[in-house]
Amino acid sequence: MVGEEGDTIASALHAAGVRTLTTSLKYESPRGFFCGIGKCSSCLMRVNGIPNVRTCIAPLKEGISVEMQDKLGLLPEAAFFGEPTKTLHVDVLVVGAGPAGLCAALESAKQGASVLLVDENQCVGGQLIKQTHKFFGSKQERAGTRGIDIAKELETDVWNLQKQGKIQVMADSTVIGYYESDKKHRFGVVQRCEYQSILYDVRCDTAILACGAMENMLLFPGNDLPGVYGAGAVQTLMNVYGVKPGDRVLMVGAGNVGLIVSYQLLQAGIEVDRVVEAAPVIGGYNVHAAKLRRCGVPIMTSHSIKEVCGKDKVEAAVVVRLDENWKPIKDSEEYIKCDTICLAVGLTPSTRLLSQIGVQYEFIPEAGGYVAVHDDTMQTSVKGIYVAGDASGIEEASTAMIEGKIAGLAAAIQLRRSKNKKLLKQYREELSTLRAGPFGEKPRIAKQKIAKMKEKHHASV
Amino acid sequence: MHQYEKTGVLSAKDLPVPSEKQLQKGVAILECVQEIPCNPCVESCPVHAISMKDINAPPVNDFEKCIGCTKCVGVCPGLAIFVVKVTGKKALVTLPYEFVPIPRVGDSVKALDRTGAVRSNALVKKVIKLGKTMVITIEIDSHLAMDIRNIRV
């Protein structure tokens, strides 16, 4: 099989028409990928004999062997790690090179701290690299600039600091765990190099976890058929790899993600049959909804997906109207022919590493799920462990960037590399301005709850 | 609750309507009615006609000050600004466009309203490239001036 330079295994397979990557563990039902960004487990395949490779983020290389694996996948006899562990000492470890992580790394490095920036993908930028639309916000904070261009600007800044030896970037690498250590924080990091892994023992005084979030799944029959994707996965396929996810899409969810991705599908020449939204009102900005409507795409509020039909792939979907109690109305079903279902039904913060570290951890619905309790410098209950961006509560890229700056600066202050508390205050003010409107209500409530829990925790210690 | 929160489509009653005289001069219609944190239109206006109480407030265009220069059209991240100029039975509508193929001056295209319905044909009068956003001016019949908000090439 032939693919393009820069493809992942899954994007190359998709371009070649292969949508089934694995089967369900219990049954024989086929499965394709869902999240497209290395957060779920529906694209695991055996690559060069190694099972459980996330093919959605694994780079395509010449001569590799890719096979469907038998259920859980048995480990081969051969050892994975060819080389001995390397130890790295840094001031700040930043996990995740999306908007929050990039800004955190830049801020810490500018203050003179040595920074190691680790990301699972082949390139930095996180979800910014697939945001082809112009961002909102204040003109000073890059409003009007497309996400992909913001990623390029931040990447250039990072490379410049890397040349000066202030930041070390480790792409295609995963932080696999946190380990006990006397003085410093200690993390295991695996760097993948041409399918040969190198294990690093990273010792740091502070770590900023900007691990992002993952797309939510929705329960309905047929939700595991290849062709049911998270909205972010569809965006990744078309905007990063230039692969059409399908020809006719049903979008589920009319928040900003659903509306924006629908519009980008139209821009890619893909038909969007309609957008269904279970809530009685459109959740995203009216300007995004209006763009879609004037292209002729219906947005149906109080409607949801009932089931997806198809043998080995999506062939059609049934949508249903909901009453005021969000219950399906009898005989309101409508059968829609489509080959792709796109789920844009919210995100859940990625916090597994945080929970392994053992930070204080609470369920906050407005933040999208379990999040680490943190103070206004983004520091968690464990000294030196910071959090930023969607991992600290689901919000926008614009606010993630400012949270990253706050965490990066606060870490530098803790390390005595900076004393600039005035700048910290300025960043906090920028953050509250962006959250002041009605669309900032949810994150505002989430952050208030987190602050309250922080106080409670302090009082009890 | 506003109807547009359900449908995504704004109607005339959701927007300030310029006078006939103002329309003849040509003014920007800001179809941005919600409180979202965004301000590039304010910064783009050369005559300071667009203002905002704070970054979350919806922008307000002073139709008297507005010169219809179309600078704000390609700047708005929400693609929500349109310039309308009425001259007798014809009207010029300037709108943002982010699709391929890009129409050329002199092309005849379909004129669509806020629901995507084709309402008439339109003649492309001007195409300006602002980054990756095209700012396109079309000519339509004047009675459709406040309805046409998109084109299909």
Coordinates of C-alpha atoms in Angstrom, one line a residue:
Chain A
M1 CA 0.0 0.0 0.0
V2 CA 1.2 3.5 -0.8
G3 CA 0.7 6.6 1.3
E4 CA 2.0 10.2 1.5
E5 CA 4.9 11.5 3.5
G6 CA 3.5 12.8 6.7
D7 CA 0.5 10.5 6.8
T8 CA -0.3 8.4 9.8
I9 CA -1.0 4.7 9.3
A10 CA -4.8 5.3 9.8
S11 CA -5.0 8.3 7.4
A12 CA -3.2 6.4 4.7
L13 CA -5.5 3.4 5.2
H14 CA -8.5 5.7 5.1
A15 CA -7.3 7.3 1.9
A16 CA -7.0 3.8 0.4
G17 CA -10.5 3.0 1.4
V18 CA -9.8 0.8 4.4
R19 CA -12.1 1.9 7.2
T20 CA -12.1 -1.2 9.3
L21 CA -9.0 -1.2 11.5
T22 CA -10.0 -3.6 14.3
T23 CA -12.9 -5.6 15.7
S24 CA -14.8 -5.4 19.0
L25 CA -13.1 -7.4 21.9
K26 CA -16.2 -9.3 22.6
Y27 CA -17.9 -9.7 19.3
E28 CA -16.7 -9.8 15.7
S29 CA -18.2 -6.4 14.8
P30 CA -15.8 -4.3 12.7
R31 CA -14.5 -1.0 14.1
G32 CA -12.8 2.0 12.6
F33 CA -11.1 4.8 14.4
F34 CA -13.1 7.3 16.5
C35 CA -11.0 10.1 18.0
G36 CA -8.2 10.3 15.5
I37 CA -5.9 12.0 18.0
G38 CA -4.5 9.1 20.0
K39 CA -7.0 9.3 22.9
C40 CA -9.2 6.2 22.4
S41 CA -8.5 2.6 21.6
S42 CA -10.5 2.0 18.4
C43 CA -7.6 2.0 16.0
L44 CA -5.2 -0.4 17.7
M45 CA -3.3 -2.5 15.2
R46 CA -0.2 -4.6 15.1
V47 CA 2.7 -2.8 13.5
N48 CA 6.0 -4.5 12.8
G49 CA 4.8 -7.2 15.2
I50 CA 4.1 -4.8 18.1
P51 CA 0.4 -4.9 19.1
N52 CA -1.8 -2.0 20.4
V53 CA -0.2 0.7 18.2
R54 CA -2.5 3.7 17.9
T55 CA -2.5 3.9 14.2
C56 CA -4.2 7.3 14.2
I57 CA -1.0 9.0 15.4
A58 CA 1.6 6.4 14.4
P59 CA 3.6 7.8 11.4
L60 CA 3.5 5.9 8.2
K61 CA 7.0 4.7 7.3
E62 CA 8.3 2.8 4.3
G63 CA 8.4 -0.9 4.6
I64 CA 6.4 -1.3 7.8
S65 CA 4.0 -4.2 8.2
V66 CA 0.5 -3.4 9.5
E67 CA -1.9 -6.1 10.5
M68 CA -5.2 -6.4 12.3
Q69 CA -4.6 -7.8 15.7
D70 CA -6.2 -10.7 17.4
K71 CA -8.3 -9.1 20.2
L72 CA -6.0 -7.8 22.9
G73 CA -2.9 -8.6 21.0
L74 CA 0.0 -10.7 22.3
L75 CA 3.4 -9.1 23.0
P76 CA 6.2 -10.5 20.8
E77 CA 9.1 -12.3 22.4
A78 CA 11.7 -9.7 21.4
A79 CA 12.4 -6.8 23.8
F80 CA 11.0 -3.4 23.0
F81 CA 13.8 -1.3 24.3
G82 CA 17.0 -1.6 22.4
E83 CA 18.9 1.1 24.3
P84 CA 19.5 1.7 28.0
T85 CA 17.4 4.4 29.7
K86 CA 18.6 7.9 29.4
T87 CA 18.2 10.3 32.2
L88 CA 17.3 13.9 31.6
H89 CA 17.3 16.8 34.1
V90 CA 15.1 19.8 33.4
D91 CA 13.5 22.6 35.3
V92 CA 10.1 22.3 33.6
L93 CA 8.5 19.3 31.9
V94 CA 5.5 20.3 29.7
V95 CA 3.3 17.5 28.6
G96 CA 1.3 18.3 25.5
A97 CA 2.2 20.8 22.8
G98 CA -1.2 22.2 22.0
P99 CA -2.1 25.8 22.6
A100 CA -1.8 25.6 26.4
G101 CA 1.4 23.5 26.4
L102 CA 3.2 25.6 23.7
C103 CA 2.4 28.8 25.6
A104 CA 3.5 27.3 28.9
A105 CA 6.8 26.1 27.4
L106 CA 7.5 29.4 25.8
E107 CA 6.7 31.4 28.9
S108 CA 8.9 29.2 31.2
A109 CA 11.7 29.2 28.7
K110 CA 11.6 33.0 28.2
Q111 CA 12.0 33.4 32.0
G112 CA 15.2 31.3 31.9
A113 CA 13.9 27.9 32.9
S114 CA 15.1 24.8 31.0
V115 CA 12.1 23.2 29.4
L116 CA 11.4 19.8 27.9
L117 CA 8.2 19.8 25.8
V118 CA 6.8 16.3 25.0
D119 CA 4.0 15.5 22.6
E120 CA 2.5 12.3 21.2
N121 CA 2.1 13.6 17.7
Q122 CA 4.6 14.0 14.9
C123 CA 4.4 17.7 15.0
V124 CA 3.6 20.3 17.6
G125 CA 0.4 22.5 17.6
G126 CA -2.1 20.0 19.0
Q127 CA -5.6 20.7 17.8
L128 CA -4.6 24.2 16.5
I129 CA -3.2 22.7 13.3
K130 CA -6.6 21.6 12.1
Q131 CA -8.4 24.9 13.0
T132 CA -8.7 26.5 9.5
H133 CA -11.2 29.1 10.7
K134 CA -10.4 32.5 12.2
F135 CA -10.3 32.7 15.9
F136 CA -12.4 35.1 18.0
G137 CA -11.1 37.0 21.0
S138 CA -9.3 40.3 21.3
K139 CA -7.1 41.7 18.5
Q140 CA -4.1 41.7 20.9
E141 CA -4.6 38.0 21.5
R142 CA -4.5 37.0 17.8
A143 CA -8.2 37.3 17.1
G144 CA -9.0 37.1 13.4
T145 CA -6.0 34.7 12.9
R146 CA -6.7 31.2 11.8
G147 CA -5.8 28.5 14.4
I148 CA -3.3 26.9 12.0
D149 CA -1.5 30.2 11.6
I150 CA -1.4 30.6 15.4
A151 CA 0.2 27.1 15.5
K152 CA 2.8 28.2 13.0
E153 CA 3.7 31.3 15.0
L154 CA 4.0 29.5 18.2
E155 CA 6.1 26.7 16.6
T156 CA 8.5 29.3 15.1
D157 CA 8.9 30.8 18.6
V158 CA 9.6 27.3 20.0
W159 CA 12.2 26.5 17.3
N160 CA 13.9 29.8 18.0
L161 CA 14.2 29.0 21.7
Q162 CA 15.2 25.5 20.9
K163 CA 18.1 26.8 18.8
Q164 CA 19.2 28.8 21.8
G165 CA 19.1 25.6 23.9
K166 CA 16.3 26.8 26.1
I167 CA 13.6 24.3 25.0
Q168 CA 14.0 20.7 24.0
V169 CA 11.1 19.4 21.9
M170 CA 10.4 15.7 22.0
A171 CA 7.7 14.8 19.4
D172 CA 6.2 11.4 18.7
S173 CA 6.8 10.7 22.4
T174 CA 4.6 9.6 25.3
V175 CA 4.8 10.3 29.0
I176 CA 4.0 6.8 30.3
G177 CA 4.0 7.4 34.0
Y178 CA 4.9 9.2 37.2
Y179 CA 7.3 7.7 39.6
E180 CA 8.2 8.2 43.3
S181 CA 11.3 10.3 43.9
D182 CA 12.8 12.0 46.9
K183 CA 13.2 15.6 45.8
K184 CA 12.3 16.0 42.1
H185 CA 9.3 14.8 40.1
R186 CA 10.1 11.8 38.0
F187 CA 8.4 10.8 34.7
G188 CA 9.0 8.0 32.3
V189 CA 8.9 9.1 28.7
V190 CA 9.0 6.9 25.6
Q191 CA 10.3 8.4 22.4
R192 CA 9.3 6.5 19.3
C193 CA 11.9 6.5 16.5
E194 CA 11.2 4.5 13.4
Y195 CA 9.4 2.0 15.6
Q196 CA 12.4 1.6 17.9
S197 CA 11.5 3.1 21.3
I198 CA 13.9 4.9 23.6
L199 CA 13.0 5.2 27.3
Y200 CA 13.9 8.4 29.2
D201 CA 13.9 9.0 32.9
V202 CA 13.0 12.6 33.2
R203 CA 13.7 14.4 36.5
C204 CA 12.2 17.9 36.9
D205 CA 11.3 20.4 39.6
T206 CA 8.0 21.3 38.0
A207 CA 5.7 19.8 35.4
I208 CA 2.9 21.4 33.4
L209 CA 0.2 19.0 32.3
A210 CA -1.5 20.3 29.2
C211 CA -2.8 17.0 27.9
G212 CA -6.0 18.3 26.3
A213 CA -9.2 16.4 26.1
M214 CA -11.0 13.7 24.3
E215 CA -14.2 13.5 22.3
N216 CA -17.3 12.2 24.0
M217 CA -19.2 9.1 22.7
L218 CA -22.9 8.9 22.5
L219 CA -24.9 5.7 23.2
F220 CA -27.0 4.4 20.4
P221 CA -27.2 1.1 18.4
G222 CA -24.5 1.0 15.8
N223 CA -22.2 3.6 17.4
D224 CA -19.2 1.5 16.9
L225 CA -19.6 1.0 13.1
P226 CA -16.7 2.3 11.0
G227 CA -17.8 5.7 9.9
V228 CA -19.0 7.0 13.3
Y229 CA -16.4 9.5 14.1
G230 CA -15.7 12.2 16.7
A231 CA -15.9 15.7 15.0
G232 CA -12.2 16.2 15.8
A233 CA -11.3 13.0 14.0
V234 CA -13.1 14.2 10.8
Q235 CA -11.4 17.6 11.1
T236 CA -8.0 15.8 11.5
L237 CA -8.6 13.6 8.5
M238 CA -9.6 16.4 6.1
N239 CA -7.6 19.3 7.4
V240 CA -4.4 17.7 8.4
Y241 CA -4.1 14.7 6.0
G242 CA -6.3 15.9 3.1
V243 CA -8.4 12.8 3.3
K244 CA -12.2 13.0 2.7
P245 CA -13.9 11.2 5.7
G246 CA -16.9 10.4 3.5
D247 CA -19.3 11.8 1.0
R248 CA -22.5 12.5 3.1
V249 CA -22.3 13.4 6.7
L250 CA -24.9 13.6 9.6
M251 CA -23.6 16.0 12.3
V252 CA -24.7 15.3 15.8
G253 CA -24.4 18.4 18.1
A254 CA -24.8 22.1 17.4
G255 CA -22.2 23.5 19.7
N256 CA -19.3 25.5 18.2
V257 CA -17.4 22.3 17.4
G258 CA -20.3 20.8 15.5
L259 CA -21.1 24.0 13.6
I260 CA -17.5 24.8 12.7
V261 CA -16.6 21.2 11.6
S262 CA -19.9 21.1 9.5
Y263 CA -18.8 24.3 7.7
Q264 CA -15.3 22.9 7.1
L265 CA -16.9 19.7 5.6
L266 CA -18.7 21.9 3.2
Q267 CA -15.5 23.7 2.4
A268 CA -13.9 20.3 1.6
G269 CA -16.7 19.6 -0.8
I270 CA -18.5 17.1 1.4
E271 CA -22.3 17.1 1.7
V272 CA -23.7 17.8 5.2
D273 CA -27.2 16.4 5.3
R274 CA -28.2 18.2 8.5
V275 CA -27.1 19.0 12.1
V276 CA -29.2 17.5 14.9
E277 CA -29.1 18.9 18.4
A278 CA -30.8 17.4 21.4
A279 CA -31.1 20.7 23.2
P280 CA -34.0 23.0 22.3
V281 CA -31.5 25.7 21.3
I282 CA -28.3 25.9 19.3
G283 CA -25.4 25.8 21.7
G284 CA -22.7 27.4 19.5
Y285 CA -22.4 31.0 18.4
N286 CA -25.1 32.2 16.1
V287 CA -22.5 33.5 13.6
H288 CA -21.3 29.9 13.1
A289 CA -24.9 28.6 12.8
A290 CA -25.8 31.4 10.3
K291 CA -22.8 30.5 8.1
L292 CA -24.1 27.0 7.8
R293 CA -27.7 27.9 7.3
R294 CA -27.0 30.3 4.5
C295 CA -25.3 27.4 2.7
G296 CA -28.6 25.5 3.0
V297 CA -27.7 23.1 5.8
P298 CA -30.7 22.6 8.2
I299 CA -30.0 22.7 12.0
M300 CA -32.7 20.7 13.8
T301 CA -32.9 21.5 17.5
S302 CA -34.8 19.0 19.8
H303 CA -33.6 16.2 17.5
S304 CA -31.2 13.4 18.2
I305 CA -29.7 10.3 16.6
K306 CA -31.6 7.1 17.4
E307 CA -29.5 4.5 15.6
V308 CA -27.0 3.9 12.8
C309 CA -27.7 1.2 10.2
G310 CA -25.2 -0.7 8.1
K311 CA -23.5 -4.0 7.9
D312 CA -19.8 -3.3 8.0
K313 CA -20.0 0.4 7.7
V314 CA -22.4 3.3 8.2
E315 CA -25.1 3.2 5.5
A316 CA -27.8 5.3 7.1
A317 CA -29.0 6.8 10.3
V318 CA -32.3 7.3 12.0
V319 CA -33.0 10.6 13.7
V320 CA -35.8 11.3 16.0
R321 CA -37.6 14.4 17.4
L322 CA -37.5 15.0 21.2
D323 CA -40.2 16.4 23.4
E324 CA -39.6 19.1 26.1
N325 CA -38.4 16.4 28.5
W326 CA -35.8 15.2 25.9
K327 CA -37.8 12.0 25.3
P328 CA -38.2 10.7 21.7
I329 CA -41.5 11.4 20.2
K330 CA -43.3 8.4 18.8
D331 CA -43.4 8.0 15.0
S332 CA -41.2 11.1 14.5
E333 CA -38.3 9.0 13.2
E334 CA -36.6 9.9 9.9
Y335 CA -34.3 7.7 7.9
I336 CA -31.3 9.5 6.5
K337 CA -28.9 8.0 3.9
C338 CA -25.3 8.9 4.9
D339 CA -21.9 7.3 5.1
T340 CA -20.5 9.3 8.0
I341 CA -21.8 10.2 11.4
C342 CA -19.9 13.0 13.2
L343 CA -20.3 13.3 16.9
A344 CA -19.8 16.7 18.4
V345 CA -21.3 16.1 21.8
G346 CA -18.7 17.6 24.1
L347 CA -15.2 16.7 25.4
T348 CA -13.8 15.2 28.5
P349 CA -10.5 16.4 30.0
S350 CA -7.6 14.1 29.7
T351 CA -6.5 13.6 33.3
R352 CA -5.1 10.1 33.6
L353 CA -1.6 11.2 34.2
L354 CA -2.8 13.7 36.8
S355 CA -4.8 11.0 38.6
Q356 CA -1.7 8.7 38.6
I357 CA 0.3 11.5 40.2
G358 CA -2.4 11.6 42.9
V359 CA -3.5 15.2 42.7
Q360 CA -6.8 16.2 44.3
Y361 CA -9.4 15.4 41.8
E362 CA -13.1 16.3 41.6
F363 CA -16.0 15.8 39.2
I364 CA -17.2 19.1 37.9
P365 CA -19.9 18.8 35.2
E366 CA -19.3 22.4 33.9
A367 CA -15.6 21.5 33.4
G368 CA -16.5 18.4 31.3
G369 CA -15.8 15.7 33.9
Y370 CA -13.1 14.9 36.5
V371 CA -10.5 17.7 36.8
A372 CA -7.5 18.4 39.0
V373 CA -8.3 21.0 41.6
H374 CA -5.9 23.9 41.0
D375 CA -5.2 27.4 42.4
D376 CA -5.2 30.6 40.3
T377 CA -1.6 30.0 39.3
M378 CA -2.8 26.6 37.8
Q379 CA -0.9 24.7 40.4
T380 CA -2.6 21.4 41.6
S381 CA -2.6 20.0 45.1
V382 CA 0.9 18.5 44.5
K383 CA 3.6 21.2 44.7
G384 CA 5.2 21.8 41.3
I385 CA 2.5 20.0 39.3
Y386 CA 0.6 22.5 37.2
V387 CA -2.3 22.0 34.8
A388 CA -3.4 24.1 31.8
G389 CA -5.9 24.2 28.9
D390 CA -8.7 21.6 28.3
A391 CA -7.1 19.2 30.8
S392 CA -8.0 21.7 33.5
G393 CA -11.6 22.1 32.3
I394 CA -13.1 22.2 28.8
E395 CA -12.8 25.7 27.2
E396 CA -11.5 27.6 24.2
A397 CA -8.1 27.6 22.6
S398 CA -7.8 31.4 23.4
T399 CA -8.2 30.8 27.1
A400 CA -6.0 27.7 27.0
M401 CA -3.2 29.8 25.7
I402 CA -3.5 32.3 28.6
E403 CA -3.8 29.4 31.1
G404 CA -0.6 28.0 29.6
K405 CA 1.2 31.4 30.0
I406 CA 0.0 31.5 33.7
A407 CA 1.2 28.0 34.4
G408 CA 4.5 28.6 32.6
L409 CA 5.2 31.9 34.4
A410 CA 4.1 30.5 37.8
A411 CA 6.4 27.6 37.4
A412 CA 9.3 29.9 36.6
I413 CA 8.5 32.0 39.7
Q414 CA 8.4 28.9 41.8
L415 CA 11.9 28.0 40.4
R416 CA 13.0 31.6 41.2
R417 CA 13.7 32.3 37.6
S418 CA 11.3 35.2 37.6
K419 CA 9.6 37.6 40.0
N420 CA 7.1 39.0 37.6
K421 CA 3.9 38.7 39.6
K422 CA 2.6 41.8 37.8
L423 CA 2.5 39.9 34.5
L424 CA 0.8 37.0 36.3
K425 CA -1.9 39.4 37.4
Q426 CA -2.2 40.8 33.9
Y427 CA -2.7 37.3 32.4
R428 CA -5.4 36.5 35.0
E429 CA -7.3 39.7 34.1
E430 CA -7.2 38.8 30.4
L431 CA -8.6 35.4 31.3
S432 CA -11.5 36.8 33.3
T433 CA -12.3 39.3 30.4
L434 CA -12.6 36.4 27.9
R435 CA -14.9 34.6 30.4
A436 CA -17.1 37.5 31.2
G437 CA -19.8 37.0 28.5
P438 CA -22.7 34.5 28.5
F439 CA -20.7 31.9 26.5
G440 CA -18.1 32.1 29.2
E441 CA -20.6 31.1 31.9
K442 CA -19.9 27.4 32.0
P443 CA -16.1 27.7 32.4
R444 CA -16.6 30.6 34.8
I445 CA -18.8 28.4 37.0
A446 CA -16.3 25.5 36.6
K447 CA -13.4 27.6 37.7
Q448 CA -15.4 29.1 40.6
K449 CA -16.2 25.6 41.8
I450 CA -12.5 24.5 41.5
A451 CA -11.4 27.6 43.5
K452 CA -13.9 26.8 46.2
M453 CA -12.7 23.2 46.5
K454 CA -9.1 24.5 46.6
E455 CA -10.1 26.6 49.7
K456 CA -11.9 23.7 51.3
H457 CA -8.9 21.5 50.7
H458 CA -6.6 24.1 52.2
A459 CA -8.8 24.5 55.3
S460 CA -8.8 20.7 55.9
V461 CA -5.0 20.3 55.5
Chain B
M1 CA -35.9 33.0 23.8
H2 CA -35.1 34.4 20.3
Q3 CA -36.2 32.4 17.3
Y4 CA -32.6 32.5 15.9
E5 CA -31.4 30.5 18.9
K6 CA -33.5 27.6 17.5
T7 CA -33.0 28.1 13.8
G8 CA -29.7 29.9 13.4
V9 CA -31.3 32.4 11.0
L10 CA -31.5 36.1 11.9
S11 CA -34.5 38.1 10.7
A12 CA -34.9 41.8 10.1
K13 CA -36.3 42.3 13.6
D14 CA -33.1 41.1 15.2
L15 CA -31.0 43.7 13.4
P16 CA -30.9 47.5 13.3
V17 CA -32.2 48.6 9.9
P18 CA -30.5 51.5 8.1
S19 CA -32.5 54.3 6.6
E20 CA -33.0 54.5 2.8
K21 CA -30.5 57.4 2.7
Q22 CA -27.9 55.4 4.6
L23 CA -28.5 52.4 2.3
Q24 CA -27.9 54.6 -0.7
K25 CA -24.6 55.7 0.7
G26 CA -23.7 52.1 1.5
V27 CA -23.3 50.8 5.1
A28 CA -22.1 47.7 6.9
I29 CA -24.7 45.4 8.4
L30 CA -23.2 43.7 11.5
E31 CA -25.1 40.4 11.8
C32 CA -23.5 39.7 15.2
V33 CA -26.1 39.9 17.9
Q34 CA -24.8 37.8 20.7
E35 CA -22.3 38.6 23.5
I36 CA -19.2 36.8 22.3
P37 CA -15.6 37.9 23.2
C38 CA -14.4 39.3 19.9
N39 CA -13.4 42.7 18.6
P40 CA -11.4 42.8 15.3
C41 CA -14.2 44.7 13.5
V42 CA -13.8 47.6 15.9
E43 CA -10.1 47.8 15.2
S44 CA -10.6 47.5 11.4
C45 CA -12.9 50.5 11.0
P46 CA -11.0 53.5 9.6
V47 CA -13.7 56.0 10.6
H48 CA -14.4 54.5 14.1
A49 CA -18.0 53.9 13.2
I50 CA -18.0 50.5 14.9
S51 CA -18.0 50.5 18.7
M52 CA -18.4 48.1 21.5
K53 CA -19.0 48.7 25.2
D54 CA -16.6 45.9 26.2
I55 CA -15.1 42.9 24.3
N56 CA -18.2 40.8 25.1
A57 CA -20.8 43.3 23.9
P58 CA -22.2 43.0 20.4
P59 CA -20.7 45.6 18.0
V60 CA -22.8 48.6 17.1
N61 CA -22.3 50.4 13.7
D62 CA -23.1 54.1 13.6
F63 CA -24.7 54.1 10.1
E64 CA -24.2 57.9 9.9
K65 CA -20.4 57.6 10.4
C66 CA -20.0 54.3 8.3
I67 CA -18.6 54.9 4.8
G68 CA -19.3 51.4 3.5
C69 CA -15.6 50.8 2.8
T70 CA -16.0 47.0 3.3
K71 CA -12.8 46.7 5.3
C72 CA -14.6 45.0 8.2
V73 CA -16.1 42.3 5.9
G74 CA -13.0 40.3 5.4
V75 CA -11.8 40.8 9.0
C76 CA -14.8 39.4 11.0
P77 CA -13.9 35.9 12.2
G78 CA -17.6 35.0 12.3
L79 CA -18.0 36.0 8.6
A80 CA -21.0 38.0 9.8
I81 CA -20.5 41.5 8.2
F82 CA -22.1 42.5 4.9
V83 CA -22.1 45.8 3.2
V84 CA -25.3 46.9 1.4
K85 CA -25.4 49.8 -1.1
V86 CA -28.7 50.5 -2.9
T87 CA -28.6 52.4 -6.2
G88 CA -32.1 52.7 -7.8
K89 CA -33.4 49.3 -8.7
K90 CA -30.1 47.6 -8.2
A91 CA -28.2 46.9 -5.0
L92 CA -24.6 45.9 -4.3
V93 CA -24.0 43.4 -1.5
T94 CA -20.5 42.7 -0.3
L95 CA -20.0 39.5 1.5
P96 CA -17.3 37.2 2.8
Y97 CA -16.7 34.0 0.9
E98 CA -14.5 31.0 1.8
F99 CA -15.2 28.4 -0.8
V100 CA -13.6 27.2 -4.0
P101 CA -13.9 27.9 -6.9
I102 CA -13.5 31.6 -6.4
P103 CA -15.9 33.5 -8.8
R104 CA -14.5 36.0 -11.3
V105 CA -15.7 39.5 -12.0
G106 CA -18.4 39.3 -14.6
D107 CA -19.5 35.8 -13.6
S108 CA -23.2 35.1 -13.0
V109 CA -23.8 33.3 -9.7
K110 CA -26.8 32.2 -7.6
A111 CA -27.8 34.6 -4.9
L112 CA -28.9 32.8 -1.6
D113 CA -30.7 34.1 1.4
R114 CA -30.1 33.4 5.1
T115 CA -31.6 30.0 4.8
G116 CA -29.6 29.0 1.8
A117 CA -32.6 29.3 -0.6
V118 CA -31.7 30.5 -4.1
R119 CA -33.6 33.8 -4.6
S120 CA -32.1 35.2 -7.8
N121 CA -29.1 35.4 -10.0
A122 CA -26.3 37.8 -9.2
L123 CA -23.6 39.5 -11.1
V124 CA -20.1 39.5 -9.6
K125 CA -18.8 43.0 -9.6
K126 CA -15.7 42.9 -7.5
V127 CA -13.4 40.2 -5.9
I128 CA -10.8 41.1 -3.2
K129 CA -8.6 38.6 -1.5
L130 CA -8.0 39.2 2.1
G131 CA -5.8 36.4 3.4
K132 CA -7.8 33.3 2.6
T133 CA -11.1 35.2 2.8
M134 CA -12.6 36.5 -0.4
V135 CA -14.5 39.7 -0.2
I136 CA -17.0 39.6 -3.0
T137 CA -19.3 42.3 -4.2
I138 CA -22.4 41.2 -6.2
E139 CA -25.2 43.1 -7.9
I140 CA -28.8 42.1 -7.3
D141 CA -32.3 43.6 -7.5
S142 CA -32.6 46.2 -4.7
H143 CA -35.7 44.6 -3.1
L144 CA -33.5 41.6 -2.1
A145 CA -30.7 43.7 -0.6
M146 CA -31.5 42.9 3.0
D147 CA -32.1 39.2 2.3
I148 CA -29.2 38.0 0.1
R149 CA -26.3 36.9 2.2
N150 CA -24.5 34.1 0.2
I151 CA -23.6 33.0 -3.3
R152 CA -23.3 29.7 -5.0
V153 CA -20.8 29.6 -7.8

